[in-house]
Amino acid sequence: MNSNQGLHSNKDSLRRLKIAVPLFNERIAPHFGASSKVMLVEIKGGSVFQRTVRELGPGGAMDIARQLLNLKVGRLICGGIQRGCKEWLIHKGVSVLDNQKGSVKDLIENLIL
């Protein structure tokens, strides 16, 4: 899938996509690894299917990245992220959309538009 196609291609409408967003209160955390709390958003057929908040526990950015893989996350949307951690996630098949900011609620609404 071309990254310019967004979430609305025919392939995406037939599968689920699990997205992780590190949280700082109700906002996207300014840096991946600074928060062990993430919102997991499952998209199915272009709509939000499920959303949960999960505490991943103590640890650094790589510990959190490993946990996201175990949770079968397909996309990470975050603020800043260390280059090595970003490259590792991409190598493992997770798409990373970094340097994002703002409210998680607004982000989710924009995902399904």
PDB file of C-alpha atoms in Angstrom:
ATOM      1  CA  MET A   1       0.000   0.000   0.000  1.00  0.00           C
ATOM      2  CA  ASN A   2       1.267   3.437  -0.871  1.00  0.00           C
ATOM      3  CA  SER A   3       1.624   5.569   2.265  1.00  0.00           C
ATOM      4  CA  ASN A   4      -0.225   8.381   0.478  1.00  0.00           C
ATOM      5  CA  GLN A   5      -3.401   6.287   0.321  1.00  0.00           C
ATOM      6  CA  GLY A   6      -4.193   6.738   4.018  1.00  0.00           C
ATOM      7  CA  LEU A   7      -6.631   4.438   5.759  1.00  0.00           C
ATOM      8  CA  HIS A   8      -9.218   4.258   2.999  1.00  0.00           C
ATOM      9  CA  SER A   9      -7.854   1.817   0.426  1.00  0.00           C
ATOM     10  CA  ASN A  10      -9.791  -1.371  -0.336  1.00  0.00           C
ATOM     11  CA  LYS A  11      -7.110  -3.472   1.360  1.00  0.00           C
ATOM     12  CA  ASP A  12      -7.371  -1.472   4.592  1.00  0.00           C
ATOM     13  CA  SER A  13     -11.153  -1.756   4.702  1.00  0.00           C
ATOM     14  CA  LEU A  14     -10.821  -5.553   4.833  1.00  0.00           C
ATOM     15  CA  ARG A  15      -8.361  -5.725   7.718  1.00  0.00           C
ATOM     16  CA  ARG A  16      -7.797  -4.345  11.148  1.00  0.00           C
ATOM     17  CA  LEU A  17      -5.028  -1.940  11.976  1.00  0.00           C
ATOM     18  CA  LYS A  18      -3.891  -1.474  15.557  1.00  0.00           C
ATOM     19  CA  ILE A  19      -2.432   1.956  16.257  1.00  0.00           C
ATOM     20  CA  ALA A  20      -0.521   2.916  19.409  1.00  0.00           C
ATOM     21  CA  VAL A  21      -0.380   6.505  20.673  1.00  0.00           C
ATOM     22  CA  PRO A  22       1.786   7.282  23.735  1.00  0.00           C
ATOM     23  CA  LEU A  23      -0.182   9.479  26.142  1.00  0.00           C
ATOM     24  CA  PHE A  24       0.533  12.555  28.215  1.00  0.00           C
ATOM     25  CA  ASN A  25      -2.835  13.091  29.893  1.00  0.00           C
ATOM     26  CA  GLU A  26      -5.233  13.550  26.941  1.00  0.00           C
ATOM     27  CA  ARG A  27      -2.498  14.557  24.511  1.00  0.00           C
ATOM     28  CA  ILE A  28       0.107  12.794  22.387  1.00  0.00           C
ATOM     29  CA  ALA A  29       3.199  12.396  24.565  1.00  0.00           C
ATOM     30  CA  PRO A  30       5.972  14.770  23.452  1.00  0.00           C
ATOM     31  CA  HIS A  31       8.513  11.945  23.212  1.00  0.00           C
ATOM     32  CA  PHE A  32       8.202   8.179  22.751  1.00  0.00           C
ATOM     33  CA  GLY A  33       9.472   6.448  25.865  1.00  0.00           C
ATOM     34  CA  ALA A  34       8.609   9.364  28.162  1.00  0.00           C
ATOM     35  CA  SER A  35       5.236   7.785  28.929  1.00  0.00           C
ATOM     36  CA  SER A  36       4.487   4.144  29.624  1.00  0.00           C
ATOM     37  CA  LYS A  37       0.761   4.711  29.035  1.00  0.00           C
ATOM     38  CA  VAL A  38      -0.525   4.242  25.488  1.00  0.00           C
ATOM     39  CA  MET A  39      -3.876   4.382  23.789  1.00  0.00           C
ATOM     40  CA  LEU A  40      -4.451   1.446  21.473  1.00  0.00           C
ATOM     41  CA  VAL A  41      -6.888   2.219  18.676  1.00  0.00           C
ATOM     42  CA  GLU A  42      -8.136  -0.552  16.415  1.00  0.00           C
ATOM     43  CA  ILE A  43      -9.387   0.555  13.016  1.00  0.00           C
ATOM     44  CA  LYS A  44     -11.593  -1.799  11.020  1.00  0.00           C
ATOM     45  CA  GLY A  45     -13.253  -0.896   7.747  1.00  0.00           C
ATOM     46  CA  GLY A  46     -12.212   2.749   8.113  1.00  0.00           C
ATOM     47  CA  SER A  47     -13.881   3.153  11.522  1.00  0.00           C
ATOM     48  CA  VAL A  48     -12.693   2.998  15.098  1.00  0.00           C
ATOM     49  CA  PHE A  49     -13.516  -0.536  16.196  1.00  0.00           C
ATOM     50  CA  GLN A  50     -12.032  -0.432  19.687  1.00  0.00           C
ATOM     51  CA  ARG A  51      -9.994   1.914  21.834  1.00  0.00           C
ATOM     52  CA  THR A  52      -8.261   1.080  25.096  1.00  0.00           C
ATOM     53  CA  VAL A  53      -5.665   2.684  27.344  1.00  0.00           C
ATOM     54  CA  ARG A  54      -2.899   0.410  28.524  1.00  0.00           C
ATOM     55  CA  GLU A  55      -0.120   0.886  31.066  1.00  0.00           C
ATOM     56  CA  LEU A  56       3.038  -0.741  29.712  1.00  0.00           C
ATOM     57  CA  GLY A  57       5.022  -0.423  32.934  1.00  0.00           C
ATOM     58  CA  PRO A  58       8.477   0.941  33.632  1.00  0.00           C
ATOM     59  CA  GLY A  59      11.291   0.784  31.134  1.00  0.00           C
ATOM     60  CA  GLY A  60      12.883   2.752  28.365  1.00  0.00           C
ATOM     61  CA  ALA A  61      11.823   3.374  24.806  1.00  0.00           C
ATOM     62  CA  MET A  62      13.105   0.003  23.536  1.00  0.00           C
ATOM     63  CA  ASP A  63      11.222  -1.867  26.281  1.00  0.00           C
ATOM     64  CA  ILE A  64       8.028  -0.089  25.262  1.00  0.00           C
ATOM     65  CA  ALA A  65       8.746  -0.758  21.569  1.00  0.00           C
ATOM     66  CA  ARG A  66       9.098  -4.492  22.289  1.00  0.00           C
ATOM     67  CA  GLN A  67       5.796  -4.486  24.157  1.00  0.00           C
ATOM     68  CA  LEU A  68       4.086  -2.789  21.208  1.00  0.00           C
ATOM     69  CA  LEU A  69       5.331  -5.594  18.963  1.00  0.00           C
ATOM     70  CA  ASN A  70       3.919  -8.164  21.396  1.00  0.00           C
ATOM     71  CA  LEU A  71       0.578  -6.333  21.193  1.00  0.00           C
ATOM     72  CA  LYS A  72       0.702  -6.614  17.373  1.00  0.00           C
ATOM     73  CA  VAL A  73       0.699  -2.855  16.808  1.00  0.00           C
ATOM     74  CA  GLY A  74       0.956  -1.977  13.113  1.00  0.00           C
ATOM     75  CA  ARG A  75       1.380   1.778  13.416  1.00  0.00           C
ATOM     76  CA  LEU A  76       2.871   4.086  16.036  1.00  0.00           C
ATOM     77  CA  ILE A  77       1.854   7.735  16.134  1.00  0.00           C
ATOM     78  CA  CYS A  78       4.054   9.712  18.499  1.00  0.00           C
ATOM     79  CA  GLY A  79       5.873  12.943  19.248  1.00  0.00           C
ATOM     80  CA  GLY A  80       9.636  12.699  19.063  1.00  0.00           C
ATOM     81  CA  ILE A  81      11.359   9.315  18.992  1.00  0.00           C
ATOM     82  CA  GLN A  82      14.978   8.213  19.108  1.00  0.00           C
ATOM     83  CA  ARG A  83      16.290   7.378  15.656  1.00  0.00           C
ATOM     84  CA  GLY A  84      17.477   3.882  16.610  1.00  0.00           C
ATOM     85  CA  CYS A  85      14.138   2.994  18.177  1.00  0.00           C
ATOM     86  CA  LYS A  86      12.231   4.303  15.141  1.00  0.00           C
ATOM     87  CA  GLU A  87      14.416   2.351  12.723  1.00  0.00           C
ATOM     88  CA  TRP A  88      14.056  -0.824  14.817  1.00  0.00           C
ATOM     89  CA  LEU A  89      10.256  -0.547  14.800  1.00  0.00           C
ATOM     90  CA  ILE A  90      10.181   0.065  11.045  1.00  0.00           C
ATOM     91  CA  HIS A  91      12.477  -2.926  10.512  1.00  0.00           C
ATOM     92  CA  LYS A  92      10.008  -5.029  12.536  1.00  0.00           C
ATOM     93  CA  GLY A  93       7.107  -3.923  10.309  1.00  0.00           C
ATOM     94  CA  VAL A  94       5.596  -1.095  12.364  1.00  0.00           C
ATOM     95  CA  SER A  95       4.966   2.131  10.467  1.00  0.00           C
ATOM     96  CA  VAL A  96       5.989   5.178  12.507  1.00  0.00           C
ATOM     97  CA  LEU A  97       4.406   8.602  12.181  1.00  0.00           C
ATOM     98  CA  ASP A  98       6.500  10.816  14.446  1.00  0.00           C
ATOM     99  CA  ASN A  99       6.691  14.515  15.322  1.00  0.00           C
ATOM    100  CA  GLN A 100       2.945  14.618  15.965  1.00  0.00           C
ATOM    101  CA  LYS A 101       1.335  16.731  18.672  1.00  0.00           C
ATOM    102  CA  GLY A 102      -2.076  17.651  19.959  1.00  0.00           C
ATOM    103  CA  SER A 103      -5.099  15.973  21.447  1.00  0.00           C
ATOM    104  CA  VAL A 104      -5.527  12.233  21.050  1.00  0.00           C
ATOM    105  CA  LYS A 105      -9.262  12.748  20.523  1.00  0.00           C
ATOM    106  CA  ASP A 106      -8.593  15.043  17.537  1.00  0.00           C
ATOM    107  CA  LEU A 107      -6.035  12.592  16.174  1.00  0.00           C
ATOM    108  CA  ILE A 108      -8.518   9.711  16.273  1.00  0.00           C
ATOM    109  CA  GLU A 109     -11.232  11.794  14.607  1.00  0.00           C
ATOM    110  CA  ASN A 110      -8.800  12.699  11.811  1.00  0.00           C
ATOM    111  CA  LEU A 111      -7.824   9.048  11.331  1.00  0.00           C
ATOM    112  CA  ILE A 112     -11.332   8.044  10.353  1.00  0.00           C
ATOM    113  CA  LEU A 113     -12.220  11.032   8.141  1.00  0.00           C
TER     114      LEU A 113
END
